[in-house]
PDB file of C-alpha atoms in Angstrom:
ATOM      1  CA  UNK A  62      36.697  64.249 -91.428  1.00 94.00           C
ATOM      2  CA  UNK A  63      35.253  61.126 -91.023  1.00 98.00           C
ATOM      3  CA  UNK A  64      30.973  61.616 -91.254  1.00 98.00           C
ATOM      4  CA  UNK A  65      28.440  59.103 -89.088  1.00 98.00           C
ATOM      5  CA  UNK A  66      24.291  59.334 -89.239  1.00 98.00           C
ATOM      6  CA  UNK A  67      22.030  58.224 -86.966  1.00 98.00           C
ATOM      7  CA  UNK A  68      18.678  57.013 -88.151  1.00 98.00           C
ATOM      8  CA  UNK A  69      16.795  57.539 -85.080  1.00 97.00           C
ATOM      9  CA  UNK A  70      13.584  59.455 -82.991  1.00 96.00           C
ATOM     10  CA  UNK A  71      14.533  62.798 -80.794  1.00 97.00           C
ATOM     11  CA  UNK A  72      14.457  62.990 -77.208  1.00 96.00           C
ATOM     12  CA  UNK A  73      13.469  65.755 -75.631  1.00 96.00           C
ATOM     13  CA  UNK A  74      15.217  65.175 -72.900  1.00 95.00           C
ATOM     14  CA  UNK A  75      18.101  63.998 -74.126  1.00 95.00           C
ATOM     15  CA  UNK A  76      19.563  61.548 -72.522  1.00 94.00           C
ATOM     16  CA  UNK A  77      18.848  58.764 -75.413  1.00 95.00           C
ATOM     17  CA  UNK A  78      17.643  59.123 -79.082  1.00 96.00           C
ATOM     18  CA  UNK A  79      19.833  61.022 -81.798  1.00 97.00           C
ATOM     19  CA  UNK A  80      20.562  63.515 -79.010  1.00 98.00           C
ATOM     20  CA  UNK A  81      23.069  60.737 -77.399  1.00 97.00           C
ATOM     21  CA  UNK A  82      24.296  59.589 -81.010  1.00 98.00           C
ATOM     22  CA  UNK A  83      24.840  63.058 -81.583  1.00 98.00           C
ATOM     23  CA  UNK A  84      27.131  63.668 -78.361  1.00 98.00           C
ATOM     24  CA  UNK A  85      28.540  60.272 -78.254  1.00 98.00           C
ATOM     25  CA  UNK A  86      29.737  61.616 -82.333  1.00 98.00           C
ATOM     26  CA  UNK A  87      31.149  64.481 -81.007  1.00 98.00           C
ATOM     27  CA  UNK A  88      32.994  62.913 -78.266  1.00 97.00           C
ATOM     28  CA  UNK A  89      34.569  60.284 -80.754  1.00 97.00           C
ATOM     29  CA  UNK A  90      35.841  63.311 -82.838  1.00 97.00           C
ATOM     30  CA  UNK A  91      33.187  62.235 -86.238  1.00 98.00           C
ATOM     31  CA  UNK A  92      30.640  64.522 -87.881  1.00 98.00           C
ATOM     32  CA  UNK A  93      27.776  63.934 -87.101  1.00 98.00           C
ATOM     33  CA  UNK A  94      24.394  63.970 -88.906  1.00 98.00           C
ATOM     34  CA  UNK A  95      20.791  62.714 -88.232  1.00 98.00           C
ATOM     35  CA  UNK A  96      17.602  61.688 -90.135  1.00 98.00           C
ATOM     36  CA  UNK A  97      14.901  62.116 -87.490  1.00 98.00           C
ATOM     37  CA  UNK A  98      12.033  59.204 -87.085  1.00 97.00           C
ATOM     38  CA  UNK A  99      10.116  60.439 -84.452  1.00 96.00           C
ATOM     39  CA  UNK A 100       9.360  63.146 -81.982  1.00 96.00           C
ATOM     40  CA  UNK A 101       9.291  61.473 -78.359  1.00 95.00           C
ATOM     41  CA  UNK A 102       7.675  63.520 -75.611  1.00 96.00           C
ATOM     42  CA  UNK A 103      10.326  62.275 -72.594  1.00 93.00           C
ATOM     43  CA  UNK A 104      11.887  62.738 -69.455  1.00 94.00           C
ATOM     44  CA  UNK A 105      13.667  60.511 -66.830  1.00 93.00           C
ATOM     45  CA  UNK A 106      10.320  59.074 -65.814  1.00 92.00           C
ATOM     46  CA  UNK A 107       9.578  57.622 -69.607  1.00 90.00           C
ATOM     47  CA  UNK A 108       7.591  58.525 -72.901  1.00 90.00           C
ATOM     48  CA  UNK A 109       4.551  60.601 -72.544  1.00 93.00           C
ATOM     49  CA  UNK A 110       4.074  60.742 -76.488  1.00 93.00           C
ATOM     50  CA  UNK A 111       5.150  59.843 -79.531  1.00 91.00           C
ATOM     51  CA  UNK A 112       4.921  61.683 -82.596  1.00 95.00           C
ATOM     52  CA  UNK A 113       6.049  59.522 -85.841  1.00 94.00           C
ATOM     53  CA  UNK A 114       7.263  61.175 -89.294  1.00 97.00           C
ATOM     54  CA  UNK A 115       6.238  59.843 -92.216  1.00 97.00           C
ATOM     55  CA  UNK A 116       7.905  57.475 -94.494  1.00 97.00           C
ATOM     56  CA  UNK A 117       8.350  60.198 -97.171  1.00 98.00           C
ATOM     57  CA  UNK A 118      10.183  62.753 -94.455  1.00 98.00           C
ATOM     58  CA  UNK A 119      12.734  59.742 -93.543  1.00 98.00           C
ATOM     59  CA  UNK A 120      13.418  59.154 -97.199  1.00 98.00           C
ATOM     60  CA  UNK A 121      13.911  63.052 -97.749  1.00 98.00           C
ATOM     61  CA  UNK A 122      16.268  63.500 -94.773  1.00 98.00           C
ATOM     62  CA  UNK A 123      18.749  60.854 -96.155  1.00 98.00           C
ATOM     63  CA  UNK A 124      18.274  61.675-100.004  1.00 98.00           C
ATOM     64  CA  UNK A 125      19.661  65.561 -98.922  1.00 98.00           C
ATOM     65  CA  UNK A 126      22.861  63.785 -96.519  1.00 98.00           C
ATOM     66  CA  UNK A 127      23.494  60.842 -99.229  1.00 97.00           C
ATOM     67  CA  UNK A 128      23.345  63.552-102.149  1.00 97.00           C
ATOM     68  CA  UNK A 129      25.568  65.769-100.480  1.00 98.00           C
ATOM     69  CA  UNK A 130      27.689  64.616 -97.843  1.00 96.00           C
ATOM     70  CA  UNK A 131      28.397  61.154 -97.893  1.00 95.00           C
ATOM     71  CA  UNK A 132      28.186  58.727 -94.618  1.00 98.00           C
ATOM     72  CA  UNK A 133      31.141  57.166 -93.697  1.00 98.00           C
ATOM     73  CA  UNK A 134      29.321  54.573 -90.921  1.00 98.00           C
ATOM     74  CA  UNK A 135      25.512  54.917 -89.814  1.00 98.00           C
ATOM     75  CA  UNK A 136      23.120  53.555 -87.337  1.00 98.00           C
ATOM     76  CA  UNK A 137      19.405  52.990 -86.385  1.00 98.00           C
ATOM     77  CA  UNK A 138      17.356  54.033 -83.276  1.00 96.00           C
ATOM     78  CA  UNK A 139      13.941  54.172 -83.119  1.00 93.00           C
ATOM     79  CA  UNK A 140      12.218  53.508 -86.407  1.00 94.00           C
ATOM     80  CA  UNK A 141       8.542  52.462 -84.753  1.00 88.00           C
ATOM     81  CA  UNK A 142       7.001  51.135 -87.708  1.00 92.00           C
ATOM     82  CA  UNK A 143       7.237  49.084 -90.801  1.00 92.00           C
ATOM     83  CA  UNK A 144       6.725  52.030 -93.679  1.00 95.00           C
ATOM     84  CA  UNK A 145       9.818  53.489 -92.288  1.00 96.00           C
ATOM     85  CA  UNK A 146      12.086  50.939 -91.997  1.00 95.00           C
ATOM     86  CA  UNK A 147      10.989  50.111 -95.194  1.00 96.00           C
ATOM     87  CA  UNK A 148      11.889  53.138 -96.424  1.00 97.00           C
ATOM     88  CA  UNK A 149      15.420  53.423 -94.258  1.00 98.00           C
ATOM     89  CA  UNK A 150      16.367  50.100 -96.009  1.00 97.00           C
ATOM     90  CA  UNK A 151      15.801  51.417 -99.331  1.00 98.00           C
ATOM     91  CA  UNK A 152      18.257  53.822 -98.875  1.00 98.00           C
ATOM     92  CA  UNK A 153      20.421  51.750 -97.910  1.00 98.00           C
ATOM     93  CA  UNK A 154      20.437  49.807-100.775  1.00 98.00           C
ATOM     94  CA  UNK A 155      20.616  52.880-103.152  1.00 98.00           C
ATOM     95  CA  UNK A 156      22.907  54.766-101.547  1.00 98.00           C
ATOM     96  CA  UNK A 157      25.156  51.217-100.893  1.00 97.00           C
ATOM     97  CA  UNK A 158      26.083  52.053 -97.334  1.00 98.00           C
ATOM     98  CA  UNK A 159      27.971  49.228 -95.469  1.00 96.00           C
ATOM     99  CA  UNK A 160      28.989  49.968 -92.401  1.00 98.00           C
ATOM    100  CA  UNK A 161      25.432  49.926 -90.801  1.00 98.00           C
ATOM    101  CA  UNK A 162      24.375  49.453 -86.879  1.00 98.00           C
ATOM    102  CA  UNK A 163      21.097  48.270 -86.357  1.00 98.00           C
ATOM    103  CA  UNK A 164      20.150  48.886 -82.527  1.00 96.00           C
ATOM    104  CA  UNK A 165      16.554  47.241 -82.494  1.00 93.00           C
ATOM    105  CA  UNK A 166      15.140  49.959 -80.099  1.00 85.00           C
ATOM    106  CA  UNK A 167      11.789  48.168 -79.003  1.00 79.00           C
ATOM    107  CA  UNK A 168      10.814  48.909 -74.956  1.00 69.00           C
ATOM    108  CA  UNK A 169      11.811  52.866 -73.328  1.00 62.00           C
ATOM    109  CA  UNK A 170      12.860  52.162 -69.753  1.00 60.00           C
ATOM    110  CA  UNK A 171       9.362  53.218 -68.863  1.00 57.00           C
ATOM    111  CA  UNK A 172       8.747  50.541 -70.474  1.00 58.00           C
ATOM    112  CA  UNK A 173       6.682  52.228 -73.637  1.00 59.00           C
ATOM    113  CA  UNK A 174       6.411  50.880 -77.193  1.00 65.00           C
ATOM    114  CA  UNK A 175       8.837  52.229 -79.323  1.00 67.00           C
ATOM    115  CA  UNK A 176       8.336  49.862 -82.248  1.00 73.00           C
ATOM    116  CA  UNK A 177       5.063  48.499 -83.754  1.00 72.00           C
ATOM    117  CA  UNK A 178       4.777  44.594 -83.160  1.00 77.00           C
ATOM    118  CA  UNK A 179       3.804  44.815 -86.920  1.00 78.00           C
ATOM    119  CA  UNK A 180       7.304  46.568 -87.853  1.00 85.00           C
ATOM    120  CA  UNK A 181       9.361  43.517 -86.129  1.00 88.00           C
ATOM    121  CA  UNK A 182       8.884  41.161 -88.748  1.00 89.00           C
ATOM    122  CA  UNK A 183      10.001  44.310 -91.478  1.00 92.00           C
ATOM    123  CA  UNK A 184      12.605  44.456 -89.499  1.00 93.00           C
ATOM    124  CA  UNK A 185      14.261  41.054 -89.806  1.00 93.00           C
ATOM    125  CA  UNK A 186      13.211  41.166 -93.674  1.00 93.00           C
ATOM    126  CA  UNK A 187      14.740  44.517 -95.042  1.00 95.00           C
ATOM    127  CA  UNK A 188      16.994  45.883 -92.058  1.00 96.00           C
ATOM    128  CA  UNK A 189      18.639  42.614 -90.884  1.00 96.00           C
ATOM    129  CA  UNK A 190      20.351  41.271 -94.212  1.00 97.00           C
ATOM    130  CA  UNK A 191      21.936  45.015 -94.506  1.00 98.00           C
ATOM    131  CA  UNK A 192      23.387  45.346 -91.378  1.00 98.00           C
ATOM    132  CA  UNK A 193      27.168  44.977 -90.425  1.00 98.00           C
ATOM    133  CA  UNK A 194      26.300  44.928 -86.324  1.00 98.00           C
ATOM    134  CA  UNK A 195      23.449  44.348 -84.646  1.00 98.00           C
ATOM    135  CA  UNK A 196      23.441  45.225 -81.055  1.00 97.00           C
ATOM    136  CA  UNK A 197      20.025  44.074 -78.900  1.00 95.00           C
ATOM    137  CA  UNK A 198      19.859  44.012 -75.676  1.00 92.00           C
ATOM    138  CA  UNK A 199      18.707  40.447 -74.207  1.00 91.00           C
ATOM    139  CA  UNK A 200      14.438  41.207 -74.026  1.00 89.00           C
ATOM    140  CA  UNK A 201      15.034  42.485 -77.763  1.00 91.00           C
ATOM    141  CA  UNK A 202      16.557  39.585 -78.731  1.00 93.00           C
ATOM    142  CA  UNK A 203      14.545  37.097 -77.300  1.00 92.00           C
ATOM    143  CA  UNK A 204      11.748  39.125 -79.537  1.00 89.00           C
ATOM    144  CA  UNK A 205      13.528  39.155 -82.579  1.00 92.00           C
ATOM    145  CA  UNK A 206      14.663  34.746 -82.129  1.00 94.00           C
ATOM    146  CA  UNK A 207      11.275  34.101 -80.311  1.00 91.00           C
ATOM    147  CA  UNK A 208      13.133  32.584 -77.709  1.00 94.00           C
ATOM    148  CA  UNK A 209      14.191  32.650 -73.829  1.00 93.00           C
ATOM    149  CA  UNK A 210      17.487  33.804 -73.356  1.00 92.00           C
ATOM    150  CA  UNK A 211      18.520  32.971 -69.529  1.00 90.00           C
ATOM    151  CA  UNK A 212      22.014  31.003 -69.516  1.00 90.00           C
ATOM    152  CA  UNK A 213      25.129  31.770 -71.578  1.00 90.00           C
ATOM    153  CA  UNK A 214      24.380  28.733 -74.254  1.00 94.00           C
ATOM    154  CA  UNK A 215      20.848  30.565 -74.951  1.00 94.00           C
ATOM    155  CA  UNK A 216      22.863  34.133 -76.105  1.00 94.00           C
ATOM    156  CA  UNK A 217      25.268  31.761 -78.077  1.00 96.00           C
ATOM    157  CA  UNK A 218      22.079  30.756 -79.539  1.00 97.00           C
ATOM    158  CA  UNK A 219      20.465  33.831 -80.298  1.00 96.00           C
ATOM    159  CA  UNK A 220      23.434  35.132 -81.811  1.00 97.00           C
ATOM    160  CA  UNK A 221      23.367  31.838 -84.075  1.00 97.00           C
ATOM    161  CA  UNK A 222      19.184  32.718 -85.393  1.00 97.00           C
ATOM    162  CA  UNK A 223      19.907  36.209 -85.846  1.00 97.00           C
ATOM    163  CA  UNK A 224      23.219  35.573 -87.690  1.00 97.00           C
ATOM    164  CA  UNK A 225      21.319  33.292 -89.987  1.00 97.00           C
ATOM    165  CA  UNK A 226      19.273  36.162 -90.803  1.00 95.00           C
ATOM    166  CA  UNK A 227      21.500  38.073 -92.752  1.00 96.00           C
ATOM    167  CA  UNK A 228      23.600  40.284 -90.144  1.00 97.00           C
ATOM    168  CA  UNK A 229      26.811  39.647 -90.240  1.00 97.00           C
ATOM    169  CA  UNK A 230      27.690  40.736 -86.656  1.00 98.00           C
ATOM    170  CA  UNK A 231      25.932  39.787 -83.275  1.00 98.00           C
ATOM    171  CA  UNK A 232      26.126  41.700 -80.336  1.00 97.00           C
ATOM    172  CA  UNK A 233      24.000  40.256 -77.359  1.00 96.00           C
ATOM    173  CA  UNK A 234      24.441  42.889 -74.564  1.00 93.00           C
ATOM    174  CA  UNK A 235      24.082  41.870 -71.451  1.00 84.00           C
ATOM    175  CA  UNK A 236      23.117  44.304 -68.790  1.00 74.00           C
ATOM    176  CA  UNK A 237      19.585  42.182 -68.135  1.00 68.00           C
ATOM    177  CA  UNK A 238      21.808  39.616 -67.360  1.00 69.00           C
ATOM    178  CA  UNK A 239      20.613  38.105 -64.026  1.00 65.00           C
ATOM    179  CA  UNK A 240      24.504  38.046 -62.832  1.00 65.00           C
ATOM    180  CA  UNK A 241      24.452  40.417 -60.224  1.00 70.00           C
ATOM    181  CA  UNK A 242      28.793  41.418 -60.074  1.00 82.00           C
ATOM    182  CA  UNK A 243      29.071  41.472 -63.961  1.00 87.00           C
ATOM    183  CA  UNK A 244      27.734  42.532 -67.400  1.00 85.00           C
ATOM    184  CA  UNK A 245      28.943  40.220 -70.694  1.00 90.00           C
ATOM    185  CA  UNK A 246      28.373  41.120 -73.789  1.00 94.00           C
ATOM    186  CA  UNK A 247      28.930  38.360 -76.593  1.00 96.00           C
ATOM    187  CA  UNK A 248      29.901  38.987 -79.976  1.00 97.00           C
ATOM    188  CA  UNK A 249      29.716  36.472 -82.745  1.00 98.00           C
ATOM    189  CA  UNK A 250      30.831  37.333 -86.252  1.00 96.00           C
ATOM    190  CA  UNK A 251      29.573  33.827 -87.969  1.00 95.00           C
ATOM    191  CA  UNK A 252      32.595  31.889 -86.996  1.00 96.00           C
ATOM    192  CA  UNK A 253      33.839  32.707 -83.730  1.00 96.00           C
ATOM    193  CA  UNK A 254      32.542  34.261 -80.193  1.00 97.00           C
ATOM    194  CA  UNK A 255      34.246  36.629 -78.143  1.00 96.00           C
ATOM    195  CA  UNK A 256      32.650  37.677 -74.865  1.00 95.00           C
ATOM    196  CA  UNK A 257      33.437  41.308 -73.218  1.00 93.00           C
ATOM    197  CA  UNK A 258      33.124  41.770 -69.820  1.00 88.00           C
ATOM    198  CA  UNK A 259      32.751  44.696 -67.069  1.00 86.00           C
ATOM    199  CA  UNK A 260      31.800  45.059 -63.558  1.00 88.00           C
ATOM    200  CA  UNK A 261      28.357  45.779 -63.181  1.00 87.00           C
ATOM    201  CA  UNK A 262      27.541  49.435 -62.171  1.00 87.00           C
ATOM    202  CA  UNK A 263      24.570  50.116 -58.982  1.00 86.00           C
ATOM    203  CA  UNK A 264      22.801  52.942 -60.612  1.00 89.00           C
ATOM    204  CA  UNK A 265      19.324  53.606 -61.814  1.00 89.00           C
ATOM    205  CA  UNK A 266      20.977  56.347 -63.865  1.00 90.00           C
ATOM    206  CA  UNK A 267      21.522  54.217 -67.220  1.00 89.00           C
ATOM    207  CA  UNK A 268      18.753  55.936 -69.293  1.00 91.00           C
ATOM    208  CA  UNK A 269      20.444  55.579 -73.291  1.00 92.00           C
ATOM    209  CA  UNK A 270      22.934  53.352 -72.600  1.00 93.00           C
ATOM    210  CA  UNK A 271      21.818  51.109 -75.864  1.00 94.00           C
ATOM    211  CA  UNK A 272      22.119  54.271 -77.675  1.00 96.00           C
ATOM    212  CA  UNK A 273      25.308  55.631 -76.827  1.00 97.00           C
ATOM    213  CA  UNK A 274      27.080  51.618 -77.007  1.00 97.00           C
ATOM    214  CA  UNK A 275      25.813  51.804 -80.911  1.00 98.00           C
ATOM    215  CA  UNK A 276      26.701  55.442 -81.625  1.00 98.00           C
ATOM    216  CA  UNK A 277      29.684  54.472 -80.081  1.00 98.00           C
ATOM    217  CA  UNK A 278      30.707  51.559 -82.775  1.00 98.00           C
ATOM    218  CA  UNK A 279      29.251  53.526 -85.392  1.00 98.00           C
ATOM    219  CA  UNK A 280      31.216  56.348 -84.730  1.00 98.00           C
ATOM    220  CA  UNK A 281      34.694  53.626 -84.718  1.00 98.00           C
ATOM    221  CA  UNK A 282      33.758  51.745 -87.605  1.00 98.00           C
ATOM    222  CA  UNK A 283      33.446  55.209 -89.414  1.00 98.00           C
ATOM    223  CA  UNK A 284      37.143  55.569 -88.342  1.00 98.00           C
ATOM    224  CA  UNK A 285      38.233  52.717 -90.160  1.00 98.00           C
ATOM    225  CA  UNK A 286      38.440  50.361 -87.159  1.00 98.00           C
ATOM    226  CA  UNK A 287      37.356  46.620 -87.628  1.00 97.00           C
ATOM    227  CA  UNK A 288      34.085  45.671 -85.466  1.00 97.00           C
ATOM    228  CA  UNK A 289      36.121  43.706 -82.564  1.00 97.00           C
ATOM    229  CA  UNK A 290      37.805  46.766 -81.823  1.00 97.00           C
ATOM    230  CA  UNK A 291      34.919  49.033 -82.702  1.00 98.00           C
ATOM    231  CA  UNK A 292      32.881  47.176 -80.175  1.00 97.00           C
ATOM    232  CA  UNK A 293      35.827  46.943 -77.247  1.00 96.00           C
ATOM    233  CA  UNK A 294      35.759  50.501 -77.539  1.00 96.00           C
ATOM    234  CA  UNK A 295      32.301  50.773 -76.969  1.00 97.00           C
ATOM    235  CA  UNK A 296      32.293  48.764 -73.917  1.00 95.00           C
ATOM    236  CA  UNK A 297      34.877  50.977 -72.454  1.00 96.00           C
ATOM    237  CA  UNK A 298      33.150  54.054 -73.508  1.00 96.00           C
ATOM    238  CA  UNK A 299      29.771  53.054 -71.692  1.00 95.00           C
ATOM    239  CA  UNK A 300      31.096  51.527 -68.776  1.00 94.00           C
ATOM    240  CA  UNK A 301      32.617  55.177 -67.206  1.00 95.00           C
ATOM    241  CA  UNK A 302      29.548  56.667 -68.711  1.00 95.00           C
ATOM    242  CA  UNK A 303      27.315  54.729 -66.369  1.00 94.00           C
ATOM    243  CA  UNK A 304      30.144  54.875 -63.623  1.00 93.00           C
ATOM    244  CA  UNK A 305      29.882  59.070 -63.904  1.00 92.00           C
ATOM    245  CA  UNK A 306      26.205  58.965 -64.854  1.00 87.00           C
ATOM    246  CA  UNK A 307      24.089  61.888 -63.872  1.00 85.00           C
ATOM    247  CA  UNK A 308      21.106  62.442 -61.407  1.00 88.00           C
ATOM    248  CA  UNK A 309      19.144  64.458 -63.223  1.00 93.00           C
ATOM    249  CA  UNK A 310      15.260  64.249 -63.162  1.00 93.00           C
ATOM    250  CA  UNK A 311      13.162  61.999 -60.780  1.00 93.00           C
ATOM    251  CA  UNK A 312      13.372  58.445 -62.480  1.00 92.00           C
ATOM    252  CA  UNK A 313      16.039  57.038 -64.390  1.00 92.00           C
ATOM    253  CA  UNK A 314      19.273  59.707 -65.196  1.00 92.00           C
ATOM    254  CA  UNK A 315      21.272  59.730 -68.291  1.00 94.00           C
ATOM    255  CA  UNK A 316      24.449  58.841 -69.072  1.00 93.00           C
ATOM    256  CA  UNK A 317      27.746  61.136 -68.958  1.00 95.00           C
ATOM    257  CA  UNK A 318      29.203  61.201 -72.442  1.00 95.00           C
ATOM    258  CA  UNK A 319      32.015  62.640 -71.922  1.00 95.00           C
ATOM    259  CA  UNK A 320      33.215  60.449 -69.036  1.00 94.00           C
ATOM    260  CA  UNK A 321      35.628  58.779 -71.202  1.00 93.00           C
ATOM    261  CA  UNK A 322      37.252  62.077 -72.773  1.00 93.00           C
ATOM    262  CA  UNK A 323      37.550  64.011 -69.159  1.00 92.00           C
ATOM    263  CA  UNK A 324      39.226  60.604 -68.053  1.00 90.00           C
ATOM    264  CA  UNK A 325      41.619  59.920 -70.524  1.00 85.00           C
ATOM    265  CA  UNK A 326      42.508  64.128 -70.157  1.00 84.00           C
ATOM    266  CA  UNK A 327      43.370  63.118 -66.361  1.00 80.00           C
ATOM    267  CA  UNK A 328      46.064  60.303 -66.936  1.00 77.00           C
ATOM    268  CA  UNK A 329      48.046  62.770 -69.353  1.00 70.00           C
TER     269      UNK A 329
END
């Protein structure tokens, strides 16, 4: 039984957070297992509150998993400030976990701050250089280089600044890309980029799509699989998840995670 944690805040109305890692682990047939960063007051229509843990809680969460029962693969949400991450990296370290997904959750689709502008710069110091993937989506990254990302030489660079920070793998996802047919998301693993394409899905309904697409790898890299075909499975995985999203709530609906299970049942 292969064993994936997600370092992330809850949402209560779980559509994104550890609630989606925890599904999207299911789904992908790993244990799952969770260190919680927050408590998010939210619903379709955004973050009313949020309630931080301490540093100390964090810690304790992944002292009792790393003393105990081992993590095959692992990946970060929400993490909101720098005592945290500090604390997640730390870990980390001690623990000498490899396989780590850093999804640099910043903005909620409401568009509330889920990560002190303090905590970005913590970020790139501890998190960064002990990550294996790296998966913003373009507004994150164009934090995280301090630069505009608008044409397909701009991701190329991004993926460049934040490679030379210590990650080893880039992924530059691209549903704020201003195509209108197709999403792209670029990889680059320090020597070679491979781009990932999909048709681009009409829906509001995409509410923990980031979340899913890392829990997704991080579940497949705790498999065994390398991070090209960790990542193509991700794509596929999220794409019929926003193609059979839900319309639940008033603003923007979650995801279906187990769109890609009930379709693969059907071509049997």
């Amino acid at each position: 039984m292969k064993k994936a944690l997600t370092i992330a805040g809850s949402d209560s109305g779980g559509g994104a957070g550890i609630q989606a890692d925890l599904k999207t682990f299911q789904e992908l047939e790993v244990f799952g297992m969770s260190a919680l960063t927050a408590v998010t007051a939210q619903n379709t229509l955004g973050v009313q509150a949020v309630f931080p843990m301490t540093a100390e809680a964090v810690s304790k969460q992944i002292e009792s998993i790393g003393e105990d029962m081992g993590v095959d693969a692992l990946k970060t949400g929400m993490l909101f400030n720098a005592e945290i991450i500090k604390a997640v990296s730390e870990k980390i370290v001690i623990y000498n976990w490899k396989n780590v997904v850093l999804d640099p959750v910043m903005i909620a689709k409401g568009g509330a701050s889920l990560l002190q502008i303090e905590a970005i710069s913590a970020l790139k110091q501890y998190l960064l250089p002990l990550s294996m993937v790296i998966t913003p989506n373009i507004p994150e990254a164009e934090v995280l280089t301090d630069m505009s990302i608008r044409t397909d030489e701009d991701k190329r660079e991004a993926a460049k600044r934040l490679y030379d920070l210590g990650v080893k793998n880039v992924i530059i996802k691209g549903g704020h890309d201003e195509d209108g047919h197709v999403a792209v998301d670029l990889l680059f693993d320090g020597k070679e980029f491979t781009t990932f394409s999909s048709k681009r899905v009409l829906t509001k309904n995409t509410h923990g799509t980031g979340c899913t697409f890392s829990a997704t790898i991080t579940a497949e890299l705790a498999k065994g699989l390398s991070v090209w075909e960790a990542v193509s499975k991700a794509k596929k995985f999220i794409q019929v998840a926003i193609e059979d999203g839900f319309q639940i709530g008033q603003g923007h609906g979650p995801t279906n995670h187990w769109a890609y299970r009930k379709r693969n049942e059907l071509k049997r």
